[in-house]
PDB file of C-alpha atoms in Angstrom:
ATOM      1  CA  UNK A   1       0.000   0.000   0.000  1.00  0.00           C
ATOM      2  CA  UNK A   2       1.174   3.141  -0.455  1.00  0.00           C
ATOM      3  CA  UNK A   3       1.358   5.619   2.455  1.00  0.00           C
ATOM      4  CA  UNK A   4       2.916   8.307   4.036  1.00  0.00           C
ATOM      5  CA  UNK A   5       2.592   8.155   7.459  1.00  0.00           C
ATOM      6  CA  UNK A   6       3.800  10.983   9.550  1.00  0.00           C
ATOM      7  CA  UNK A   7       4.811  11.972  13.473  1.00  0.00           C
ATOM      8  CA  UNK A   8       2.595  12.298  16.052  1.00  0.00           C
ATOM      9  CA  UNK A   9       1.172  15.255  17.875  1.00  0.00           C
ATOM     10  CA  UNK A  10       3.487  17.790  19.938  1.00  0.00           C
ATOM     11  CA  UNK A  11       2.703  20.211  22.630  1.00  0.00           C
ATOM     12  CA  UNK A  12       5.599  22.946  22.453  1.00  0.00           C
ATOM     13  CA  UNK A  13       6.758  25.913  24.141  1.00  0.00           C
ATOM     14  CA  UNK A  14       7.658  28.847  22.900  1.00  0.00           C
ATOM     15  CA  UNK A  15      11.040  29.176  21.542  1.00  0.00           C
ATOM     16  CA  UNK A  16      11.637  25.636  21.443  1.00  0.00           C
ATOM     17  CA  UNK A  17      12.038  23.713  18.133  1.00  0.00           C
ATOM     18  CA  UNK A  18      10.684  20.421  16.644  1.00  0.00           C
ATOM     19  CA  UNK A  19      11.034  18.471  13.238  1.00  0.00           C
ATOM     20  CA  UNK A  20       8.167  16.578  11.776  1.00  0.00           C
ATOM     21  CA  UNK A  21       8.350  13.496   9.896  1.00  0.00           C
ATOM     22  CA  UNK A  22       6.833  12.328   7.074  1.00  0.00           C
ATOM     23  CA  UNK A  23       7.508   8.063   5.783  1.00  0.00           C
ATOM     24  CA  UNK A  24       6.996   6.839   2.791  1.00  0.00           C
ATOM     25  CA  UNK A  25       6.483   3.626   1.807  1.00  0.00           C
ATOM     26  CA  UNK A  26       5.127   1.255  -1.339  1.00  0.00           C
ATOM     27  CA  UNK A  27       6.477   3.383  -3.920  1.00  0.00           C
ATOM     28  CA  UNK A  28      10.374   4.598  -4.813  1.00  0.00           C
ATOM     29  CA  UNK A  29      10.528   7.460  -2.606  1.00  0.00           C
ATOM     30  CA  UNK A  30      12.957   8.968  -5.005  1.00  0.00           C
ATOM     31  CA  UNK A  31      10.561   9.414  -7.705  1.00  0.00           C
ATOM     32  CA  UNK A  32       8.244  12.055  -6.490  1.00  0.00           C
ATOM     33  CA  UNK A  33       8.591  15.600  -4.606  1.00  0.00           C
ATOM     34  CA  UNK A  34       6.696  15.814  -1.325  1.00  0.00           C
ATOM     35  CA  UNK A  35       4.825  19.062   0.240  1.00  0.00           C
ATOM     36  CA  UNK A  36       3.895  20.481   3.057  1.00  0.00           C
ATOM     37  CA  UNK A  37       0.754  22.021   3.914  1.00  0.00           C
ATOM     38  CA  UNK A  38      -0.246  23.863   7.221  1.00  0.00           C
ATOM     39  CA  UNK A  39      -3.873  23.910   8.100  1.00  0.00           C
ATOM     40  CA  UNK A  40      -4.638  26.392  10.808  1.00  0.00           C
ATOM     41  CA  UNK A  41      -7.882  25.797  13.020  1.00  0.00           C
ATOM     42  CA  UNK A  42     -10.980  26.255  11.418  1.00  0.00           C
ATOM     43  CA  UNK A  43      -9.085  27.914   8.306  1.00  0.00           C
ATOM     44  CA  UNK A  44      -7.858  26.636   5.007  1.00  0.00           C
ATOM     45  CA  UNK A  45      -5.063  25.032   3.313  1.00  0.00           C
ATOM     46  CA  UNK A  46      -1.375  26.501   2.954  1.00  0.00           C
ATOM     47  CA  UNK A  47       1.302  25.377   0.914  1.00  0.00           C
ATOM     48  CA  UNK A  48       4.834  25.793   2.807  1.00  0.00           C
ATOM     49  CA  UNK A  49       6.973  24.242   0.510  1.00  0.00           C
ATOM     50  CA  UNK A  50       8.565  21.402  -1.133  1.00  0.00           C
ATOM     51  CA  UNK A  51      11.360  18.465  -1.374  1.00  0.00           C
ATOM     52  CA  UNK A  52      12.781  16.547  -4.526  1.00  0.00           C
ATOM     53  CA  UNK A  53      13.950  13.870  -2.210  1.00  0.00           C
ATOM     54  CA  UNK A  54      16.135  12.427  -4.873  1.00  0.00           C
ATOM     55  CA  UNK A  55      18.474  15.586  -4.391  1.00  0.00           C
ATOM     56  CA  UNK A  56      16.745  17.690  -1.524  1.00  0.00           C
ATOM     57  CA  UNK A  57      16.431  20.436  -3.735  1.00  0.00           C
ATOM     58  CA  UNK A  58      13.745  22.630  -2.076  1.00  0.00           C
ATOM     59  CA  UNK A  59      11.281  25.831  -2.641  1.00  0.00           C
ATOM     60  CA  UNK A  60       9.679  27.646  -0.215  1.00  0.00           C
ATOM     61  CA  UNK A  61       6.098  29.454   0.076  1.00  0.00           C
ATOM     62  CA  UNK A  62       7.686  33.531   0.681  1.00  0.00           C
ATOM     63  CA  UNK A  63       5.004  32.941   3.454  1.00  0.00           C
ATOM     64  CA  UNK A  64       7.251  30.351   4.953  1.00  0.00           C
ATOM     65  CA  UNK A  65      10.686  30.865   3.344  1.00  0.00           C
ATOM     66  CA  UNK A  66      13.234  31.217   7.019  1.00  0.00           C
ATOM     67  CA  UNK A  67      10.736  30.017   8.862  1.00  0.00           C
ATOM     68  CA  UNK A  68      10.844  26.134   8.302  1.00  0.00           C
ATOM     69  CA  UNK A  69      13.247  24.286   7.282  1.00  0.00           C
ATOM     70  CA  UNK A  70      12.264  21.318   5.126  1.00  0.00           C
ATOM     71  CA  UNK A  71      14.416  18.067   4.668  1.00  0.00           C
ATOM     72  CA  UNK A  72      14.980  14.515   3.602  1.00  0.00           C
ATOM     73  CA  UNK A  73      16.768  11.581   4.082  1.00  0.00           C
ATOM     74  CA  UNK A  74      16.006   9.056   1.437  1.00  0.00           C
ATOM     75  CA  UNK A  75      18.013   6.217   2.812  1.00  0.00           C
ATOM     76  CA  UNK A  76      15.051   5.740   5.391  1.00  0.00           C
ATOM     77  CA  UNK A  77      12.313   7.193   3.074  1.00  0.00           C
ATOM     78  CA  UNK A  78      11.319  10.467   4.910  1.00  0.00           C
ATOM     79  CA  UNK A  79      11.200  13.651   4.637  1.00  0.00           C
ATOM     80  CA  UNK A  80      10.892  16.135   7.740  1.00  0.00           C
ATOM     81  CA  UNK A  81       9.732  19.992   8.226  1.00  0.00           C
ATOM     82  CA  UNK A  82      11.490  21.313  11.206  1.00  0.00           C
ATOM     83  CA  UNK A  83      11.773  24.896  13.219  1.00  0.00           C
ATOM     84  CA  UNK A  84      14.257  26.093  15.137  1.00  0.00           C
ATOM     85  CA  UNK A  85      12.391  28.799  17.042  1.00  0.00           C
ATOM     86  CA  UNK A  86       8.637  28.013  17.515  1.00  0.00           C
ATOM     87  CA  UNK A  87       6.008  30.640  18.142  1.00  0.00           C
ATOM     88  CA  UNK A  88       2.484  30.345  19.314  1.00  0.00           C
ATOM     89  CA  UNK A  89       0.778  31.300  16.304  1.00  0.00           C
ATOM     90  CA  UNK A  90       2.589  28.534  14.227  1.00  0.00           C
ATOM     91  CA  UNK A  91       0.104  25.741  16.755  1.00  0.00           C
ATOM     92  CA  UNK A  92      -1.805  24.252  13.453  1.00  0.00           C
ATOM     93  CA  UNK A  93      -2.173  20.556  11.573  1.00  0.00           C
ATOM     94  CA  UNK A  94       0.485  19.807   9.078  1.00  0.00           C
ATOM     95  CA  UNK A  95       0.056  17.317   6.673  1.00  0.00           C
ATOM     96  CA  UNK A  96       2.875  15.909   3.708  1.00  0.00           C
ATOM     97  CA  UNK A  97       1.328  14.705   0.190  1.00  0.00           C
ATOM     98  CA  UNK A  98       3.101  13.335  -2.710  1.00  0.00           C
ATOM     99  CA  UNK A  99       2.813  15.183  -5.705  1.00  0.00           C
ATOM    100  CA  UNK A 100       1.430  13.022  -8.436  1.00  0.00           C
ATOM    101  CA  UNK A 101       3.203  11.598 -11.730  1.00  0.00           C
ATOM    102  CA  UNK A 102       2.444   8.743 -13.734  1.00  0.00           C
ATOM    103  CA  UNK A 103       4.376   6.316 -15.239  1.00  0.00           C
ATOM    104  CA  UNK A 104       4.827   7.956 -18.530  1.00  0.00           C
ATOM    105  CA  UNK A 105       6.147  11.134 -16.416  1.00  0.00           C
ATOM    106  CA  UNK A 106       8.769   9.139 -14.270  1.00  0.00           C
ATOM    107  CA  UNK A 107      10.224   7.511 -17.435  1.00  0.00           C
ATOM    108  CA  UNK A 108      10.504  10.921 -19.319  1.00  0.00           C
ATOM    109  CA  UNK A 109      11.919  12.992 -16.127  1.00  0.00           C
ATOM    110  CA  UNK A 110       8.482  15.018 -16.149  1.00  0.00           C
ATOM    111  CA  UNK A 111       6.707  16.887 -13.174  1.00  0.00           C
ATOM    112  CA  UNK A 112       3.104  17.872 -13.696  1.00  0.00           C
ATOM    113  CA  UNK A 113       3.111  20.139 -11.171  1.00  0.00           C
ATOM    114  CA  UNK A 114      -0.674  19.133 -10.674  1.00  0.00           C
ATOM    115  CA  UNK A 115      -2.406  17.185  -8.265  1.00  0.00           C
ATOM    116  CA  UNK A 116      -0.913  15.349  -4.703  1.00  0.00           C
ATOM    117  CA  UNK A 117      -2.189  12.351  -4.719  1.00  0.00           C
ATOM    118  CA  UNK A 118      -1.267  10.382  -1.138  1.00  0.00           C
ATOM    119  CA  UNK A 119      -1.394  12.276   2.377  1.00  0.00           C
ATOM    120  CA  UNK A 120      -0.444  11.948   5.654  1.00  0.00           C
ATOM    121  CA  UNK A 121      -2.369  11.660   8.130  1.00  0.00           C
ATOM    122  CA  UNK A 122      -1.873  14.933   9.724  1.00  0.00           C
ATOM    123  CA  UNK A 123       0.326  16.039  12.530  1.00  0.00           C
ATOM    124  CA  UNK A 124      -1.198  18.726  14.893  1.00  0.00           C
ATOM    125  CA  UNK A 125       1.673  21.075  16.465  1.00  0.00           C
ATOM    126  CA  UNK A 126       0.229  22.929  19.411  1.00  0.00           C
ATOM    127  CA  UNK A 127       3.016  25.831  21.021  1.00  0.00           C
ATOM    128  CA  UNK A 128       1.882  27.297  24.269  1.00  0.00           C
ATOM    129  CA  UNK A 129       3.420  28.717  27.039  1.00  0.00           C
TER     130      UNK A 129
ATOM    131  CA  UNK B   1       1.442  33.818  -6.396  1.00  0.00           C
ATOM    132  CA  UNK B   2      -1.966  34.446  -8.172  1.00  0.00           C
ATOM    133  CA  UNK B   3      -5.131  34.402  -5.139  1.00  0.00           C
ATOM    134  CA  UNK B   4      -7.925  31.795  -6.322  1.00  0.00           C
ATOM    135  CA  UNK B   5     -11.294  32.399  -5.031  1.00  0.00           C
ATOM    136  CA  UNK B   6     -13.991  30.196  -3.937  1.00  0.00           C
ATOM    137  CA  UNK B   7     -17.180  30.922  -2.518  1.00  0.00           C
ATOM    138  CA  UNK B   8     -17.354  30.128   1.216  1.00  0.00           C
ATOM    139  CA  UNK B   9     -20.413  27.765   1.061  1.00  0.00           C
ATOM    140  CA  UNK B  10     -22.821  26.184  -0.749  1.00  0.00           C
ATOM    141  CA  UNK B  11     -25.579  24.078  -0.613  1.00  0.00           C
ATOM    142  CA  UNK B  12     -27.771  21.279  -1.997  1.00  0.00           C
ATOM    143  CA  UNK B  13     -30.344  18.302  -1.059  1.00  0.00           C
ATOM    144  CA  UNK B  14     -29.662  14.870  -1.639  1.00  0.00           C
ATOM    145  CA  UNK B  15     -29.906  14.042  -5.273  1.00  0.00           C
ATOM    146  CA  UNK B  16     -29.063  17.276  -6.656  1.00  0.00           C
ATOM    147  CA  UNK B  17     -26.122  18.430  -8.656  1.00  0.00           C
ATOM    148  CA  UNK B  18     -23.974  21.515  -7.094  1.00  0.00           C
ATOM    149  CA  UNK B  19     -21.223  23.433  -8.508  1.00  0.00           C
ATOM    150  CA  UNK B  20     -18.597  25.252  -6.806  1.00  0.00           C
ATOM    151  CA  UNK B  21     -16.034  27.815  -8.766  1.00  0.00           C
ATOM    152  CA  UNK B  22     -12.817  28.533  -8.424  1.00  0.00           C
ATOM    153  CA  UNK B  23     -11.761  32.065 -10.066  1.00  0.00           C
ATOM    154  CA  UNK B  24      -8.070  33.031 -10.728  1.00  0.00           C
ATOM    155  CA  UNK B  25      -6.621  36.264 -10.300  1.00  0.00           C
ATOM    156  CA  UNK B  26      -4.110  36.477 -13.240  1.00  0.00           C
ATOM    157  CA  UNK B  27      -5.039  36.534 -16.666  1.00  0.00           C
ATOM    158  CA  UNK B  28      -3.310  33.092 -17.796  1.00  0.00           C
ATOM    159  CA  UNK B  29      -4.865  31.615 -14.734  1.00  0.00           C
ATOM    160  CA  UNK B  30      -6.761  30.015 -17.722  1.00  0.00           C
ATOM    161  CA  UNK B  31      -4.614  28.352 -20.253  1.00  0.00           C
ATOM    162  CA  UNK B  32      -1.421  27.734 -18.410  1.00  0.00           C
ATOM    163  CA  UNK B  33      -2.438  26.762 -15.137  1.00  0.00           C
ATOM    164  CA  UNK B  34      -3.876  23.028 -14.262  1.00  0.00           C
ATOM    165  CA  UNK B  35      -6.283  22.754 -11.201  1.00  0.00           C
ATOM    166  CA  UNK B  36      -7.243  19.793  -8.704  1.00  0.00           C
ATOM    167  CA  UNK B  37      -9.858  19.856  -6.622  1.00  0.00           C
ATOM    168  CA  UNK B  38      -9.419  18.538  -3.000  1.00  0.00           C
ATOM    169  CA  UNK B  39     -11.993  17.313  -0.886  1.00  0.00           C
ATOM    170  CA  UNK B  40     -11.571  17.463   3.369  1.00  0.00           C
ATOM    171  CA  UNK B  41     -13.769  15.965   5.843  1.00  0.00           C
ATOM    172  CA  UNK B  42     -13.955  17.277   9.307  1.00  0.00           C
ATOM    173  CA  UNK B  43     -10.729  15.831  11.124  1.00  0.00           C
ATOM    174  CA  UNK B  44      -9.113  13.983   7.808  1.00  0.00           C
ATOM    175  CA  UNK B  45      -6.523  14.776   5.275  1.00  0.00           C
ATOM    176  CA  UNK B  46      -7.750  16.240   2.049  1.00  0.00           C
ATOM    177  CA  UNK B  47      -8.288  13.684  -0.761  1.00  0.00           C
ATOM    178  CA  UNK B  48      -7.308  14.397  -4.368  1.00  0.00           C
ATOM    179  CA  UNK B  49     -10.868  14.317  -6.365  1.00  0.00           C
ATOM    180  CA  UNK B  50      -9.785  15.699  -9.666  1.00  0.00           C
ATOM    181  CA  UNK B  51      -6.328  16.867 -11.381  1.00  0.00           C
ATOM    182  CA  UNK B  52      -5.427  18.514 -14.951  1.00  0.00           C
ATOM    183  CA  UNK B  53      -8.786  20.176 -14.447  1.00  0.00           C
ATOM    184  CA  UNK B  54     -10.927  17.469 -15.481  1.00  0.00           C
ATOM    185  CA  UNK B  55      -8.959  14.133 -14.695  1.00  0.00           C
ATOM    186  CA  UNK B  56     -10.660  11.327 -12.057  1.00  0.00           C
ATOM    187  CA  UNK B  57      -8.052   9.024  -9.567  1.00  0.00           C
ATOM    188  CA  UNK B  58      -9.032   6.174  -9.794  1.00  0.00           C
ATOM    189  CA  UNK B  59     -11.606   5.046  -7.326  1.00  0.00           C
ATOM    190  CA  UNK B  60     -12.784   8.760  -7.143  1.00  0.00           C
ATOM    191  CA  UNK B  61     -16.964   8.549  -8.468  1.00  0.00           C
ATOM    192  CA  UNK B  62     -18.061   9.780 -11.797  1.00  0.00           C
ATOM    193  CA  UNK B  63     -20.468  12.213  -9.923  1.00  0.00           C
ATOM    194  CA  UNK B  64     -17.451  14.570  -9.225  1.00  0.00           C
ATOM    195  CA  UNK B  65     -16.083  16.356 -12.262  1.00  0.00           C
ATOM    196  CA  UNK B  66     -14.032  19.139 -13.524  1.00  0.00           C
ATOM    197  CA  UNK B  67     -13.928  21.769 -15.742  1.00  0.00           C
ATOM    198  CA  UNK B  68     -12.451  25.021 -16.301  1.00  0.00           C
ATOM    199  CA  UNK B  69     -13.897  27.992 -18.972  1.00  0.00           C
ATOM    200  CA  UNK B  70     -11.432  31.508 -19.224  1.00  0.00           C
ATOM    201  CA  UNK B  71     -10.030  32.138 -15.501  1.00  0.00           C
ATOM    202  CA  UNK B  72     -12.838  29.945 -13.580  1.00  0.00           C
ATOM    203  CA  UNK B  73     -12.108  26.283 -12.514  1.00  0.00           C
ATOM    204  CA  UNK B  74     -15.696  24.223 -11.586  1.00  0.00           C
ATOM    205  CA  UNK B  75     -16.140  21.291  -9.745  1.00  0.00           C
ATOM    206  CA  UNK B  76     -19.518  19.803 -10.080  1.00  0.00           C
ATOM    207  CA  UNK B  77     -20.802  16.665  -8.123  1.00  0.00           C
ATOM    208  CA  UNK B  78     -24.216  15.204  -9.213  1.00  0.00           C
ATOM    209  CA  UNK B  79     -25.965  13.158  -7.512  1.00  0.00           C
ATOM    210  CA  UNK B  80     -25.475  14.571  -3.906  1.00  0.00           C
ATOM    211  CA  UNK B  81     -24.919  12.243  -1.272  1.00  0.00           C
ATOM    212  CA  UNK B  82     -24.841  13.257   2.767  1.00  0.00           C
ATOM    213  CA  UNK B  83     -21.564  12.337   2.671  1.00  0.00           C
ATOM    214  CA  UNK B  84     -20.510  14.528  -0.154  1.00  0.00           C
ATOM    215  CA  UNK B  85     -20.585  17.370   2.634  1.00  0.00           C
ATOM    216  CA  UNK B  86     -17.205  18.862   3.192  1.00  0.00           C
ATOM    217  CA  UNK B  87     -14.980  20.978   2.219  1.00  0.00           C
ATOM    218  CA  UNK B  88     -13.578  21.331  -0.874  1.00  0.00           C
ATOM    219  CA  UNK B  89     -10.205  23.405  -1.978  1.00  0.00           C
ATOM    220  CA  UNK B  90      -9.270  24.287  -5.591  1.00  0.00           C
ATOM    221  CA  UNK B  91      -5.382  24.203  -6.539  1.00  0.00           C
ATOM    222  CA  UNK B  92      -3.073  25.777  -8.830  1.00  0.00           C
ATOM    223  CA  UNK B  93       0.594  25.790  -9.564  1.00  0.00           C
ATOM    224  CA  UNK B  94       1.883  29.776 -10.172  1.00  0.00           C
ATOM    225  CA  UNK B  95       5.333  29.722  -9.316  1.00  0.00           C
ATOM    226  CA  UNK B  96       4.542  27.409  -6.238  1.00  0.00           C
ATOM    227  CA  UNK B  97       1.069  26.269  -5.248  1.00  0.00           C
ATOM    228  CA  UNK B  98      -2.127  28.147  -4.249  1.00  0.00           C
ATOM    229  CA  UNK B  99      -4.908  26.730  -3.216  1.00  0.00           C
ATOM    230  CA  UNK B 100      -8.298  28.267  -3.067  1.00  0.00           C
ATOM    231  CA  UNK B 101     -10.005  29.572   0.550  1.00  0.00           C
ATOM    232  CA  UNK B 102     -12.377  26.880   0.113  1.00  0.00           C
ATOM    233  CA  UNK B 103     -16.073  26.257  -0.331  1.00  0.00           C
ATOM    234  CA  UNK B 104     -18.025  24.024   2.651  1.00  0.00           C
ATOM    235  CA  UNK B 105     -20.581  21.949   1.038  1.00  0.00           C
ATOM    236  CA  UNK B 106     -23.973  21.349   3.188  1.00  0.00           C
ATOM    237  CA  UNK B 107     -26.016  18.264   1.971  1.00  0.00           C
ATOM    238  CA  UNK B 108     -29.842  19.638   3.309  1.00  0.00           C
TER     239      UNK B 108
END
């Protein structure tokens, strides 16, 4: 099956800092970028940025760009979003997807840019003093 | 990054077909940029329901489909079910992704 299957929930202070994970599994890991999203309560979906885990070449959101810090280590098939400073208003769900390609687009190199096809389950981040 | 606009709700009873738009800001929103459709129930991940505009996943129903006319992106779902009722995000790719404020679907 194929799955990403992320960290479970923190409770952080302010001013401490925390890395997410995301694992994949059931596919080649290499072959397709992941996101992340942040989902604030009650509000709708962000994108923060993503991960060619092949290389760890990354792009940010300018909303999020020094901010987060997003990662991967492909040896162990995950990828991680991580800060170094936590604040309150950064308590929210994240979530990871996989950004779809077919087969056709993995044998000619091609991204679609369209369309993330698996999800995690969600991690909820909660900082409070 | 281009702003894509939803409307925050809409409604329908059992049976019926709804639409919901998705309008983008730029003028190529239209011919250069693809849009899925995401659908979110309370307390779950968002599910892909359509891509390149108008493409199914597999396993996704026939009653949800896409189309997009100038700058607006529509996802219609016939048939309404009760649990067809959630929320529903339109994305784009504009040097990074957007996604729409989303529309909450109420099945009267």
């Amino acid at each position: 099956e194929v799955q990403l299957v992320q960290s479970g929930a923190e409770v952080k202070k302010p001013g401490e800092s925390l890395r997410v994970s995301c694992k994949g599994s059931g596919y080649r890991f290499t072959n397709y970028w992941i996101i992340w999203v942040r989902q604030m309560p009650g509000k709708g979906l962000e994108w923060m940025g993503r991960i060619d885990p092949g290389d760890s070449f990354t792009t940010y959101s300018p909303s999020f760009q020094g901010h987060v810090t997003i990662s991967a280590d492909k040896s162990i098939t995950a990828a991680y979003l991580q800060w170094s400073s936590l604040q309150a208003s950064d308590s929210a769900m994240y979530y990871c997807a996989r950004l779809r390609r077919s087969e056709h687009d993995i044998l000619t190199g091609l991204y679609p840019l369209d369309g993330f096809d698996i999800w995690g389950q969600g991690t909820m981040v909660t900082v409070s003093s | 990054q281009s702003a894509l606009t939803q409307p925050a709700s809409v409604s329908g009873s059992p049976g019926q077909s709804i639409t919901i738009s998705c309008t983008g800001a730029s003028s190529d929103f239209g011919s250069h940029h693809l849009v899925s459709w995401f659908q979110q129930h309370p307390g779950k991940a968002p599910k892909l329901m359509i891509y390149e505009d108008s493409e199914r996943p597999s396993g996704v129903f026939s009653r949800f489909s896409g189309s997009k006319s100038g700058n607006t992106a529509s996802l219609t779902i016939s048939g309404l079910q009760a649990d067809d009722e959630a929320d529903y995000y339109c994305c784009s790719y504009a040097d990074g992704w957007v996604f729409g404020g989303g529309t909450k679907l109420t099945v009267l």
